[in-house]
Coordinates of C-alpha atoms in Angstrom, one line a residue:
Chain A
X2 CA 0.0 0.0 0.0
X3 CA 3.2 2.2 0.7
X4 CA 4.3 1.9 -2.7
X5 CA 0.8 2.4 -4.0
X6 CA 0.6 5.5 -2.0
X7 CA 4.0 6.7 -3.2
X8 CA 3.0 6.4 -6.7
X9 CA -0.3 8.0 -6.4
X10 CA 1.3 11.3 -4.5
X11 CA 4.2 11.1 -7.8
X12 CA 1.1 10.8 -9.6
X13 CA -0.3 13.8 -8.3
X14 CA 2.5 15.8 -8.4
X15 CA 3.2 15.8 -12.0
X16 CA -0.3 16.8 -12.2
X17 CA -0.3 19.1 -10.3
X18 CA 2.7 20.5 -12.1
X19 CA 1.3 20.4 -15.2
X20 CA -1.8 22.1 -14.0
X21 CA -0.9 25.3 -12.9
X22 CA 3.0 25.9 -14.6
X23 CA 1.7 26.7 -17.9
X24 CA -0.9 29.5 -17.0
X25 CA 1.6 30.9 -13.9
X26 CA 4.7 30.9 -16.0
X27 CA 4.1 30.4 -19.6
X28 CA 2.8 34.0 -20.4
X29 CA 6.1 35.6 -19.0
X30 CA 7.6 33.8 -22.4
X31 CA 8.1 37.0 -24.3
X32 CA 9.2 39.3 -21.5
X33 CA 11.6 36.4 -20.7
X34 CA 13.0 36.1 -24.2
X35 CA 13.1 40.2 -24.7
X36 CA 15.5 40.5 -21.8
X37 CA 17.5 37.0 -22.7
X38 CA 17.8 38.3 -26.5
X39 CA 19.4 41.4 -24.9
X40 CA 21.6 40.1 -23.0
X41 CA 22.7 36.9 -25.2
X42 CA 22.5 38.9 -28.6
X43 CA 22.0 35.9 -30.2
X44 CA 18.5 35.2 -30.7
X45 CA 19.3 31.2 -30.5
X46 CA 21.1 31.3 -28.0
X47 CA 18.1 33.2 -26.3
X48 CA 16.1 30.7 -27.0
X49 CA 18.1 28.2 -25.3
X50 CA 18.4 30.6 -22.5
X51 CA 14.2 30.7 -22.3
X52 CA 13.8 27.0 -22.4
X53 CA 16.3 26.4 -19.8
X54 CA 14.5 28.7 -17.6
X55 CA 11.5 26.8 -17.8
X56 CA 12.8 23.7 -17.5
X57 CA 14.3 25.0 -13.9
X58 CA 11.6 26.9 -13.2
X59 CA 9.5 23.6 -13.8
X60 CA 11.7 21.3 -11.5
X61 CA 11.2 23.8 -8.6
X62 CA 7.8 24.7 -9.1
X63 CA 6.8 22.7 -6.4
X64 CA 8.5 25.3 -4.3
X65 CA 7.1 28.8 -5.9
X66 CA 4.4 29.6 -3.5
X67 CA 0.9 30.6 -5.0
X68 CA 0.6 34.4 -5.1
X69 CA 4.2 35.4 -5.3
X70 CA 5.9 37.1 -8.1
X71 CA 5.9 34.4 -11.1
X72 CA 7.7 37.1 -13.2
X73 CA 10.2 38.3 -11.0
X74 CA 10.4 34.6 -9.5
X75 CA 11.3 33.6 -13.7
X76 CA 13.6 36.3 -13.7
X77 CA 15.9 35.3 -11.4
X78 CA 16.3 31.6 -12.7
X79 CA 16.6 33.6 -16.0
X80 CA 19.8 35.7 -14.7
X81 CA 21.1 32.6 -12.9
X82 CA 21.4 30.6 -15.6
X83 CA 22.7 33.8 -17.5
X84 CA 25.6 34.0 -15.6
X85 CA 26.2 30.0 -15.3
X86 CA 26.0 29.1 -18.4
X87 CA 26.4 31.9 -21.5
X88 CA 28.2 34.5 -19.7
X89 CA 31.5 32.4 -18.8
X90 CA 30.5 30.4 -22.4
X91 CA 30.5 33.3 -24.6
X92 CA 33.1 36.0 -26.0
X93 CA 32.7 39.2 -24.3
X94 CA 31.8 42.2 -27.1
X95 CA 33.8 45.3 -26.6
X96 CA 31.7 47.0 -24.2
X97 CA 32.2 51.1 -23.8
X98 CA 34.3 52.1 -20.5
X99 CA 32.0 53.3 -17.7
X100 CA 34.9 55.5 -17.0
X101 CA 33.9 59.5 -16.1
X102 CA 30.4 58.7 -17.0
X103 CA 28.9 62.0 -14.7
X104 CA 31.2 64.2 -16.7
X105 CA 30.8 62.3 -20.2
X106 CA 27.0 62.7 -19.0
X107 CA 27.4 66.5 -18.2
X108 CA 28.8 67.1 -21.5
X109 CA 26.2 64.9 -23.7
X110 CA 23.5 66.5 -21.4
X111 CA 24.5 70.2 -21.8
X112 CA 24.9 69.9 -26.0
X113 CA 21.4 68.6 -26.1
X114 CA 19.1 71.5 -24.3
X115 CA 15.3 71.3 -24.2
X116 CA 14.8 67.1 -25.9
X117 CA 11.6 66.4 -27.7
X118 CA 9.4 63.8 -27.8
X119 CA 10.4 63.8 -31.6
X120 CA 14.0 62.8 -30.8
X121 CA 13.3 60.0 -29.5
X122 CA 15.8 57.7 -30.7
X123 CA 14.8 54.3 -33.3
X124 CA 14.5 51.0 -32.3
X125 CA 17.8 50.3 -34.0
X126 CA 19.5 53.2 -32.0
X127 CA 18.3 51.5 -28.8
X128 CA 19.2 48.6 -29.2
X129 CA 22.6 49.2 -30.5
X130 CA 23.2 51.3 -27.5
X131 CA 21.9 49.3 -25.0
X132 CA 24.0 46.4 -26.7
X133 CA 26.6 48.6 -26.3
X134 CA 26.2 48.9 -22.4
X135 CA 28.5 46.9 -20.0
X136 CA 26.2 43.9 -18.7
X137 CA 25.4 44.7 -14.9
X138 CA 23.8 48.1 -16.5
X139 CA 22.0 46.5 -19.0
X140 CA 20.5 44.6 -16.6
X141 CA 19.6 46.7 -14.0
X142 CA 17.8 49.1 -16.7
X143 CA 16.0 46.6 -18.6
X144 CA 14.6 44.6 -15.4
X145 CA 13.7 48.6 -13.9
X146 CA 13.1 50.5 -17.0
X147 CA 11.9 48.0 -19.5
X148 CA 10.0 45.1 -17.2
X149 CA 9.1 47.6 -14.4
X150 CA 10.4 45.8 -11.5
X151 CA 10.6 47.9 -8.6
X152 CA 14.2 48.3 -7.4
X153 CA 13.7 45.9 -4.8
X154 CA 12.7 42.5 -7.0
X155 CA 15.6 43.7 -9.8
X156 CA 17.9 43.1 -6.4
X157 CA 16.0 40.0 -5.8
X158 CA 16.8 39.0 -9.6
X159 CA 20.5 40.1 -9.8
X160 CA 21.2 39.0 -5.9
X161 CA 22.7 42.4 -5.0
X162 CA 21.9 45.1 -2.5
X163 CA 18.9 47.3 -3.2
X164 CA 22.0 50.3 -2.7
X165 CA 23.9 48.4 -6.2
X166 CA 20.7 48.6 -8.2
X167 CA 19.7 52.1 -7.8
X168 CA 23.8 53.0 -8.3
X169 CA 24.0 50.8 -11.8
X170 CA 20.7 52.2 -13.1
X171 CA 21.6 55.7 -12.3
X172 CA 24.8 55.2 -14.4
X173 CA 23.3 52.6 -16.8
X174 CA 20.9 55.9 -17.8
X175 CA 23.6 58.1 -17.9
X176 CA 25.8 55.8 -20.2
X177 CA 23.0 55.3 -22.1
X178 CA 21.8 59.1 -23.2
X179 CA 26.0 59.4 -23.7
X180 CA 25.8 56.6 -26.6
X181 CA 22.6 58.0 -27.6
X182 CA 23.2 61.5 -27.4
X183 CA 26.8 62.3 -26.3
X184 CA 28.4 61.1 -30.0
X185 CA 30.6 58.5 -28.2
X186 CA 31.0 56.9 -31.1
X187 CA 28.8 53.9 -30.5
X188 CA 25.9 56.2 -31.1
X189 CA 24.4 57.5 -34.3
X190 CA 24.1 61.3 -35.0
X191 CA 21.1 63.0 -34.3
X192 CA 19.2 64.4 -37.3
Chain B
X11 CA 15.7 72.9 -1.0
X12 CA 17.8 75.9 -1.6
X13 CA 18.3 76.5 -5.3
X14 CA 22.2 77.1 -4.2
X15 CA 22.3 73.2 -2.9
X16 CA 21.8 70.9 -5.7
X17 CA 19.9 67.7 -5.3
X18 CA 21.9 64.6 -5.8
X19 CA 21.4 63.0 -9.1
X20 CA 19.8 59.9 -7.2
X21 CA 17.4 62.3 -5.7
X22 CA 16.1 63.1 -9.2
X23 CA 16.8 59.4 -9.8
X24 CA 14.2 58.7 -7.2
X25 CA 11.9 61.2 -8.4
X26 CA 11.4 59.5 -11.6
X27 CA 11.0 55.8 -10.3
X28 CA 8.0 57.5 -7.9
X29 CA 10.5 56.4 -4.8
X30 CA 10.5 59.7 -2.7
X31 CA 7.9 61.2 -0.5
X32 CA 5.5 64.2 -1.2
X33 CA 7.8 66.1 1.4
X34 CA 10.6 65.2 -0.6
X35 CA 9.4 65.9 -4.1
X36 CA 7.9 69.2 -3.3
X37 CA 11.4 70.1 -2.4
X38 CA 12.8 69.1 -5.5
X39 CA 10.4 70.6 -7.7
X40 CA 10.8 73.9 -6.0
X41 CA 14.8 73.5 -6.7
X42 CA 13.7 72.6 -10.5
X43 CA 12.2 75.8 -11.0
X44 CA 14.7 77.8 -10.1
X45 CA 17.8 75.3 -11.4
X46 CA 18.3 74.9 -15.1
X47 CA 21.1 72.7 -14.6
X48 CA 18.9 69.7 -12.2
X49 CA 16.0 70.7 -14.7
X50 CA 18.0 69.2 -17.6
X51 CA 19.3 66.3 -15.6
X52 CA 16.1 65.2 -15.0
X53 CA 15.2 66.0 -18.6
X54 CA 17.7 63.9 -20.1
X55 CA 17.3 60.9 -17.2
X56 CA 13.9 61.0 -17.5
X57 CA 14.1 61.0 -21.6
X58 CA 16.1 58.0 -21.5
X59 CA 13.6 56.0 -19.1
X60 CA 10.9 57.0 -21.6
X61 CA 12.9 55.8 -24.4
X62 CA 13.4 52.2 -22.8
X63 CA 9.9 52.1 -21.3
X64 CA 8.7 52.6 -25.4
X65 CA 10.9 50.2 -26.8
X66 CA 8.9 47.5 -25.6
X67 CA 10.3 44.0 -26.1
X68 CA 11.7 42.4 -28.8
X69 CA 9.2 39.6 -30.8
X70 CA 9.9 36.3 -29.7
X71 CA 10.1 33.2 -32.3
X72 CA 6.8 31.8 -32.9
X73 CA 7.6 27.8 -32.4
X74 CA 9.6 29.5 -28.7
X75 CA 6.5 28.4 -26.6
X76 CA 6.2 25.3 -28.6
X77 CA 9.7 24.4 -27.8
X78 CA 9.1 25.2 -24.1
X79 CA 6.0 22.9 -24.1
X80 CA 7.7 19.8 -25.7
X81 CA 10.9 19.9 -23.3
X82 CA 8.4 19.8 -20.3
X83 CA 6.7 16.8 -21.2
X84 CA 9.7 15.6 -22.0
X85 CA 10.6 16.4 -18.1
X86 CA 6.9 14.8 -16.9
X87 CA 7.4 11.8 -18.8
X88 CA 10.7 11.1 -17.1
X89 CA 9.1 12.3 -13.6
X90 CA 6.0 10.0 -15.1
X91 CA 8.4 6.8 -15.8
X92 CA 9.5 7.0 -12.4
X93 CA 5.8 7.2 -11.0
X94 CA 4.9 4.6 -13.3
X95 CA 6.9 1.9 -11.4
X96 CA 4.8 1.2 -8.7
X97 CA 1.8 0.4 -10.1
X98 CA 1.3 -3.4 -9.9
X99 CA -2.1 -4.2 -12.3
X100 CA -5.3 -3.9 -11.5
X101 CA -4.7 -4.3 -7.5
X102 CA -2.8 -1.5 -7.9
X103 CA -5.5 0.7 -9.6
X104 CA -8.3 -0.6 -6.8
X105 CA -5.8 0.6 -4.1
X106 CA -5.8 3.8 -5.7
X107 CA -9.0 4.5 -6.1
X108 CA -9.4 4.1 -2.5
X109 CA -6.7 5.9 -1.7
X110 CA -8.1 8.7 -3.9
X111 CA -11.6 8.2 -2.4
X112 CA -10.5 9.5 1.5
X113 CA -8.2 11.9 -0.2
X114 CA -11.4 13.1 -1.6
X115 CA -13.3 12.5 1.7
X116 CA -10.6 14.4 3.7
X117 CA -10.8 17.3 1.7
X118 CA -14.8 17.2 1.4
X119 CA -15.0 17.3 5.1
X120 CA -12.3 20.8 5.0
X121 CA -14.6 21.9 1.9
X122 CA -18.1 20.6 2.3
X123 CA -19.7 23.6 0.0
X124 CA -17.8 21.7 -3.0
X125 CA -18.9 18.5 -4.3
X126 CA -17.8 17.0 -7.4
X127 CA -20.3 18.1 -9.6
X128 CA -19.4 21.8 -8.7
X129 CA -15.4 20.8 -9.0
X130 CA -16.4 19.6 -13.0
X131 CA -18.6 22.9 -13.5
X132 CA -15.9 25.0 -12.7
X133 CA -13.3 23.4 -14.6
X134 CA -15.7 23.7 -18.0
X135 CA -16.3 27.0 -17.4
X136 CA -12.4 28.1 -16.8
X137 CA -11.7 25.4 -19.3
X138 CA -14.5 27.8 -21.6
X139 CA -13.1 31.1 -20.3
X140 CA -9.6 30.5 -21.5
X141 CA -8.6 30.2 -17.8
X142 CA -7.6 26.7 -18.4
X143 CA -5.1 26.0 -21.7
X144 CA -5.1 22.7 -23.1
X145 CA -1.1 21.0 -22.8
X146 CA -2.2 19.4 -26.6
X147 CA -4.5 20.5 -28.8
X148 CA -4.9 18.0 -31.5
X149 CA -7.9 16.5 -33.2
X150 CA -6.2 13.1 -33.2
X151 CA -7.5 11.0 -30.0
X152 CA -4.4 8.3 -30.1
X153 CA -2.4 11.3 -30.2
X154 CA -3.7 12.7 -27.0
X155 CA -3.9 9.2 -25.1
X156 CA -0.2 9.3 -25.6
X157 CA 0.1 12.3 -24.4
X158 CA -2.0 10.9 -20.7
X159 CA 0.4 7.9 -20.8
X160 CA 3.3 10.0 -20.9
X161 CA 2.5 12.1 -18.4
X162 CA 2.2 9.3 -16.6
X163 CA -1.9 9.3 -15.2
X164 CA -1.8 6.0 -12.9
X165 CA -5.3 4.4 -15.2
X166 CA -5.9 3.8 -19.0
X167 CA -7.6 7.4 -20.6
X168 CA -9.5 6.4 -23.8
X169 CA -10.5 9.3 -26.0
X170 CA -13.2 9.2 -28.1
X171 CA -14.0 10.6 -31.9
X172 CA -17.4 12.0 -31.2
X173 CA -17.7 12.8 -34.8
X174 CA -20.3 11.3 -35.3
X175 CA -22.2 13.1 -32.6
X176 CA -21.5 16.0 -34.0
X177 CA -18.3 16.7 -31.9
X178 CA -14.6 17.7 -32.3
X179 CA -11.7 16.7 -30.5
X180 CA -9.6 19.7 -29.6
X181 CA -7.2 18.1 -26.7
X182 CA -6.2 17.7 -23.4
X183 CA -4.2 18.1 -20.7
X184 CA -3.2 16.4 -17.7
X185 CA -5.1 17.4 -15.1
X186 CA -6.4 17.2 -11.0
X187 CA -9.7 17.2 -9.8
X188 CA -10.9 16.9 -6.3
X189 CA -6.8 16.3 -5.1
X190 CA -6.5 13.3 -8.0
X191 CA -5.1 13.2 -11.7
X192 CA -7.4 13.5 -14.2
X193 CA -7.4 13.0 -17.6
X194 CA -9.2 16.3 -19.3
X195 CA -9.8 16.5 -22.6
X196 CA -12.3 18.8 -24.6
X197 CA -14.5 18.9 -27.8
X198 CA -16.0 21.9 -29.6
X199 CA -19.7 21.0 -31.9
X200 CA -20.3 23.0 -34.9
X201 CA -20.9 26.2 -33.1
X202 CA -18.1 26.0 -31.3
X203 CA -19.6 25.7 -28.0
X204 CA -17.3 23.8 -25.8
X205 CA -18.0 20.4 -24.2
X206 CA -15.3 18.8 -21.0
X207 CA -14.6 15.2 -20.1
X208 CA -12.6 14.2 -17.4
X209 CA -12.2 10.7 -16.6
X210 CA -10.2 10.0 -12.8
X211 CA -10.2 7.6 -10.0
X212 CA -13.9 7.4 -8.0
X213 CA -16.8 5.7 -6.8
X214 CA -20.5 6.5 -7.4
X215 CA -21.0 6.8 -3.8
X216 CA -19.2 10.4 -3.6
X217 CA -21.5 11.8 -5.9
X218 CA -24.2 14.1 -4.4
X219 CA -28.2 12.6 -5.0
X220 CA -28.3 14.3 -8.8
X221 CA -31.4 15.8 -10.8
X222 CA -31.9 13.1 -12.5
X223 CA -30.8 9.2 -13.2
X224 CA -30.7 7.2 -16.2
X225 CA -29.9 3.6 -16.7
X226 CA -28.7 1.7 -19.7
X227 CA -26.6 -0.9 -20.8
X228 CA -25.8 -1.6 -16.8
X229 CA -24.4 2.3 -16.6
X230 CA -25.8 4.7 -14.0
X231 CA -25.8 8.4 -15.9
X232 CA -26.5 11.0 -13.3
X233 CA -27.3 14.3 -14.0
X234 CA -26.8 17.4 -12.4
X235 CA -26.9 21.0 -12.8
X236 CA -24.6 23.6 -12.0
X237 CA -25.9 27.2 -13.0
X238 CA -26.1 27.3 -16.6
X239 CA -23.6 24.5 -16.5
X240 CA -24.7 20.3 -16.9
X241 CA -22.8 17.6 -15.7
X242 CA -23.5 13.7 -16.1
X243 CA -21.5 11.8 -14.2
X244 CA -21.1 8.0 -14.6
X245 CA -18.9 4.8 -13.7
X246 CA -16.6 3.3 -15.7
X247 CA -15.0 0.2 -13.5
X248 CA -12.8 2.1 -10.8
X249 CA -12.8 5.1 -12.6
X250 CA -15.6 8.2 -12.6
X251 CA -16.2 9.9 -16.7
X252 CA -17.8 13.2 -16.6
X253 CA -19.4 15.7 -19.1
X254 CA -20.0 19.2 -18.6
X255 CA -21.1 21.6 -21.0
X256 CA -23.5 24.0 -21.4
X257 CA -26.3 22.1 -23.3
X258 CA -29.7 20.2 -22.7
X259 CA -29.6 17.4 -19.8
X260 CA -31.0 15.5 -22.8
X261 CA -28.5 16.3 -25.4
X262 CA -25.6 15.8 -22.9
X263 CA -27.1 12.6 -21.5
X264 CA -27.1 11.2 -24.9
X265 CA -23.4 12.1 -25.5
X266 CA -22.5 10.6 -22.3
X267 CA -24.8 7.5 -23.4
X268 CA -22.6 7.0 -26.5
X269 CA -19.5 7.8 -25.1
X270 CA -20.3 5.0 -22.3
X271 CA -20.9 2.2 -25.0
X272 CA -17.9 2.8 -26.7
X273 CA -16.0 2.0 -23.7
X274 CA -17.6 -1.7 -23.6

């Protein structure tokens, strides 16, 4: 009867899995792959990224509790296996230097007086900038700016101090409007 | 705030992520007005968070949540295999339904204002409202009792081409009802009005006196009625078959009627 038991409570629990994962986690898919696509550049290897979330996310579902965060929860399985298995895999892009980013800031800040809706930059612009961006920046401005986690879940995410998100999103912003703005060679000229 | 003592850039920071008090921000807006340089700070900051906020995110392939799906059942089926093992025949499968049976019980006595006939209504109608996704939609029924073996459902679900009546298959999922697997799978008719069957390990006697009661063939169809919602709930060896849909007792009994026989 033991072994009945066992089986039936297995039983249950890959029900129950299947159940509820798909409706808690599955509609997070394109916010997940947005952000991996980002950070990977490589849209296949974003994919692999995605799946391998789920797959963890799936094997510890047992654990989520009902009523938490789902996103933020797939988020941080999402940077974990970031940084476990494509960050120390892949080649590093030439990144711009966060060096003397308040004065770089100052300067992209002052030549561009009274911004418009209308220059807003292009998608392309964007996303060759925020390519661009050194990878704890990127992060912390697409989880804040893009996903709009508070900073407090982007700390739960990234596994740093409240105090480290707030620093790398100020200068994740200011680096940012620099490429965009500050002709730092990374970003196009404004028209 | 003195427009002589400039705010700190994460002050304007905190501004634009709503993170500072009303104290706080009336402080810094008076500074604004009188500081051109914190004015364009925040003008610039806050362009940029406008910028990313509008970019919204990028497409994702189309066959991404199809991948997704087949690598977890690809995970079930191994948790399955491992379930699997301890069933020993048709011992086994009485044991369970026993087993399932004061599960049930257990949980009736927490939850007395839900009976199974209410559990099955509710399913249909999240099933209807989109609140419930089928794991595999297919119109093929060998297709989809693969799909319950390899999840690894502890009984034999056989899914039937109601065709005939008038009904499509559109798939299933693995599934719990009242604390036990079930195997769920759904049917659309020519008007696309949906129609549930769930099939999981029971016994008549935890079924609630229904509306009505209709024998044939040595099957006991009860019927019962949920709102809008019927349900017709029979026995097929150790294992209870529901339909619920919204149609006529009489149209539903009849499905569950031929549905029934096919299982002889």
């Amino acid at each position: 009867m033991d072994a009945t038991r066992g089986a039936l409570q297995r039983a249950i629990e890959v029900c129950v899995a299947a159940s509820g994962f798909e409706e808690t986690c599955l509609p997070f898919t394109r916010a997940l792959y947005g952000t991996a696509v980002r950070l990977t550049q490589r849209p296949e290897d974003a994919s692999d990224l995605v799946q391998e979330t789920f797959l963890r996310a799936y094997r510890g579902f047992n654990r989520f509790r009902e009523g938490s965060n789902a996103k933020a929860w797939l988020f941080t399985i999402l940077h974990s296996v970031f940084v476990n298995r494509y960050r120390k895999a892949r080649r590093e892009a030439e990144r711009v230097s966060i060096d003397d980013v308040d004065e770089r800031f100052l300067a992209a800040r002052d030549g561009h007086p009274g911004l418009a809706a209308s220059s807003a930059p292009t998608a392309a612009e964007l996303e060759s900038a925020l390519a661009s961006l050194p990878e704890p920046y990127r992060l912390a401005v697409l989880l804040v700016d893009v996903e709009g986690f508070t900073y407090e879940e982007a700390a739960d995410c990234l596994e740093v101090p409240v105090g480290t998100v707030r620093s790398r999103l100020s200068r994740g912003r200011k680096l940012l409007f620099v490429l965009l703005r500050g002709g730092a060679g990374h970003a196009p000229s404004e028209t | 705030m003195s427009d002589r003592v400039h705010p700190g850039d994460d002050v304007i920071q905190a501004a634009l992520d709503g993170r500072l008090e009303p104290r706080e921000i009336a402080a810094l807006d008076e500074h604004l007005g009188a500081c051109a340089d914190c004015r364009a700070t925040r003008q610039a900051l806050a362009w940029v968070k406008t910028s990313l906020r509008a970019s919204g995110t990028p497409e994702a392939p189309g066959d991404l949540e199809a991948a997704v799906r087949r690598r977890l059942a690809t995970v079930a089926d191994t948790r399955a295999r491992g379930g699997r093992r301890g069933f020993l025949g048709l011992a086994a499968a009485a044991a369970l339904a026993g087993i399932a049976t004061l599960l049930y019980r257990s949980r009736w006595r927490e939850r007395p204002e839900r009976d199974l006939p209410d559990l099955l209504a509710a399913d249909f109608t999240a099933y209807r409202g989109g609140a419930l996704s089928l794991t595999l939609q297919t119109g093929d029924a060998p297709e989809l009792e693969r799909l319950f073996r390899e999840a690894g459902l502890p009984f034999p679900a056989r899914v039937f081409d109601l065709a005939m009546m008038g009904h499509t298959l559109a798939g299933g999922r693995p599934h719990m009802v009242a604390g036990r697997p079930s195997a769920f799978f759904a049917y659309y008719d020519s008007g696309g009005r949906a129609l549930v069957c769930q099939m999981f390990p029971g016994l008549p006697s935890e079924l609630p006196e229904p509306l009505a009661r209709h024998e044939e063939n040595g099957f006991s169809f009860g019927v019962h009625a949920r709102g809008a919602v019927t349900v017709v709930v029979w026995a097929e060896g150790e294992l209870l078959c529901a339909l619920a849909a919204e149609e006529s007792r009489a149209d539903l009994l009849r499905l569950a009627v031929a549905k029934a026989m096919r299982s002889i």
